[in-house]
PDB file of C-alpha atoms in Angstrom:
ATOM      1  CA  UNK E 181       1.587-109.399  42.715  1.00  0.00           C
ATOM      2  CA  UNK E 182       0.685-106.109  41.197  1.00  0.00           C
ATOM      3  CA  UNK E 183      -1.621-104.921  44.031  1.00  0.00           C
ATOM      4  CA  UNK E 184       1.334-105.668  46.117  1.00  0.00           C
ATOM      5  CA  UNK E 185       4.023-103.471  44.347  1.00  0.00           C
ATOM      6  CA  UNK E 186       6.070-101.352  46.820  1.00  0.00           C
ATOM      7  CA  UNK E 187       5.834 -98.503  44.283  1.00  0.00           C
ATOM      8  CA  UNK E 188       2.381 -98.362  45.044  1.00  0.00           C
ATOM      9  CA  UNK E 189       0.553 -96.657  48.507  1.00  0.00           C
ATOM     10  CA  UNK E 190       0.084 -98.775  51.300  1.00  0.00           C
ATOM     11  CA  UNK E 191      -3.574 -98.291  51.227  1.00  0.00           C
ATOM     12  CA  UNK E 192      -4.073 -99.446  47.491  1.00  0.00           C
ATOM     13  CA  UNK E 193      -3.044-103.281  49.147  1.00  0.00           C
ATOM     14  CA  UNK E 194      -4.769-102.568  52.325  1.00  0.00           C
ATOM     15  CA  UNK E 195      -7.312-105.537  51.158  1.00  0.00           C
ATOM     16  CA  UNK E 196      -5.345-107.823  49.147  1.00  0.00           C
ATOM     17  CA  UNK E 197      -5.555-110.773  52.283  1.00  0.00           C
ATOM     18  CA  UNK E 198      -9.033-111.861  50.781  1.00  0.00           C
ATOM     19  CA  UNK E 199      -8.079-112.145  47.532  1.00  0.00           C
ATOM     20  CA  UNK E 200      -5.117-113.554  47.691  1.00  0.00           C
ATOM     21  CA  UNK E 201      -6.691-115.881  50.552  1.00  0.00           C
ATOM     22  CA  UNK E 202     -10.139-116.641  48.459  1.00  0.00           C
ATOM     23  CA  UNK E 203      -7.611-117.465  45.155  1.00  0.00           C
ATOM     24  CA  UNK E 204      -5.718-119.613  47.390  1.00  0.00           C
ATOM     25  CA  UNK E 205      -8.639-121.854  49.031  1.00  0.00           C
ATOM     26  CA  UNK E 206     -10.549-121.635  45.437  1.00  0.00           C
ATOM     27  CA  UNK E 207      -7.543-122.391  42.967  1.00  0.00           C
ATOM     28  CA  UNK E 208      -4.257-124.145  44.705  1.00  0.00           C
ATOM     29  CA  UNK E 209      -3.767-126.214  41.935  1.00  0.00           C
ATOM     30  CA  UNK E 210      -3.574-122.842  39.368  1.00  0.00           C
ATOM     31  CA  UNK E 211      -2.227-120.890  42.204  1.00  0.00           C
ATOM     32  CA  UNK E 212       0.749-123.518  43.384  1.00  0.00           C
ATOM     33  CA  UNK E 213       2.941-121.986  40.317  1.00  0.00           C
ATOM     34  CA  UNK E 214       2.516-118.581  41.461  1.00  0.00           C
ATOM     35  CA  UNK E 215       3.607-118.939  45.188  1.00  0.00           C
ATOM     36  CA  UNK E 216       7.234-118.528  44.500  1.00  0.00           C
ATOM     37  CA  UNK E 217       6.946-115.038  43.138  1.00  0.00           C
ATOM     38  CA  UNK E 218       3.669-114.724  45.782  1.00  0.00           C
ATOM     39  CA  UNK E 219       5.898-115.092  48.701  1.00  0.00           C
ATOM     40  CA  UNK E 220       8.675-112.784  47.223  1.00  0.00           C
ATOM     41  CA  UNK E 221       5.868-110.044  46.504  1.00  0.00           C
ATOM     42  CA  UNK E 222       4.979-110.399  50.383  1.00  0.00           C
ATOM     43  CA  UNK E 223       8.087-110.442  51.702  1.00  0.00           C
ATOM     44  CA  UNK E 224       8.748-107.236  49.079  1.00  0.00           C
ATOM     45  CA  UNK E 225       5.317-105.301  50.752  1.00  0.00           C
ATOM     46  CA  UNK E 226       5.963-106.072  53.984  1.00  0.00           C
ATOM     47  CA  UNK E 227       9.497-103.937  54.095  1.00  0.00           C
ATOM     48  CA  UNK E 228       7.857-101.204  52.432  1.00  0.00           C
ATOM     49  CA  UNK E 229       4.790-101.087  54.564  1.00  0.00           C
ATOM     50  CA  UNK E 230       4.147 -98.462  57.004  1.00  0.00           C
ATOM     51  CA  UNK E 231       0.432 -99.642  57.672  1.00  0.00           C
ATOM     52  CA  UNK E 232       0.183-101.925  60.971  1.00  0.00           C
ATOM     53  CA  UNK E 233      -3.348-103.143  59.090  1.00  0.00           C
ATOM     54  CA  UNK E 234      -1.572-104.059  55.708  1.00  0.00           C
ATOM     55  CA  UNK E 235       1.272-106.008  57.732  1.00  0.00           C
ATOM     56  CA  UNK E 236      -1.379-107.907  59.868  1.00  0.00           C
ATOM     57  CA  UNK E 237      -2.385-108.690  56.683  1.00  0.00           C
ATOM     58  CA  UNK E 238       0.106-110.068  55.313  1.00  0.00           C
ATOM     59  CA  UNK E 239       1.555-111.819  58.121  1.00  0.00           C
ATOM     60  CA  UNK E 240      -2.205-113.780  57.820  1.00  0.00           C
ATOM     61  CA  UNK E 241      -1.119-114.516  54.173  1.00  0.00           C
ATOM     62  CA  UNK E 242       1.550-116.107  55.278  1.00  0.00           C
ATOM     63  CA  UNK E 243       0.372-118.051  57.630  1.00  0.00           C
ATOM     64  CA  UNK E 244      -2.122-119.706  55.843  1.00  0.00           C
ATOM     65  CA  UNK E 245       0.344-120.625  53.587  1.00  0.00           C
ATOM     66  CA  UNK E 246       2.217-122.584  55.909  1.00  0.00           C
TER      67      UNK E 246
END
């Protein structure tokens, strides 16, 4: 949730989708906790974001959610 701060540039979460991705296929169970405030720290970035990369991103975050 931190690399995805709105306070923050745009480019410093430019390459949070494999992390968050990698944490989510390696850990659901200690992830599953976490997705509530996850999901809120998307939806948060994706307002703020002005890079079409970072919200492509994102937008693949959420879908593999789902």
């Amino acid at each position: 949730c931190r690399l995805l701060n709105p306070d923050l540039d745009s480019s410093s979460s430019l390459f949070v989708e494999r992390l968050i991705t990698q944490l989510i296929h390696q850990y659901p169970a200690h992830m599953a906790p976490h997705l509530k405030d996850l999901v809120a720290a998307l939806v948060r970035r994706m307002e703020t974001s002005e890079i079409m990369g970072l919200k492509n991103s994102l937008i693949l975050i959420f879908a593999r959610l789902v």
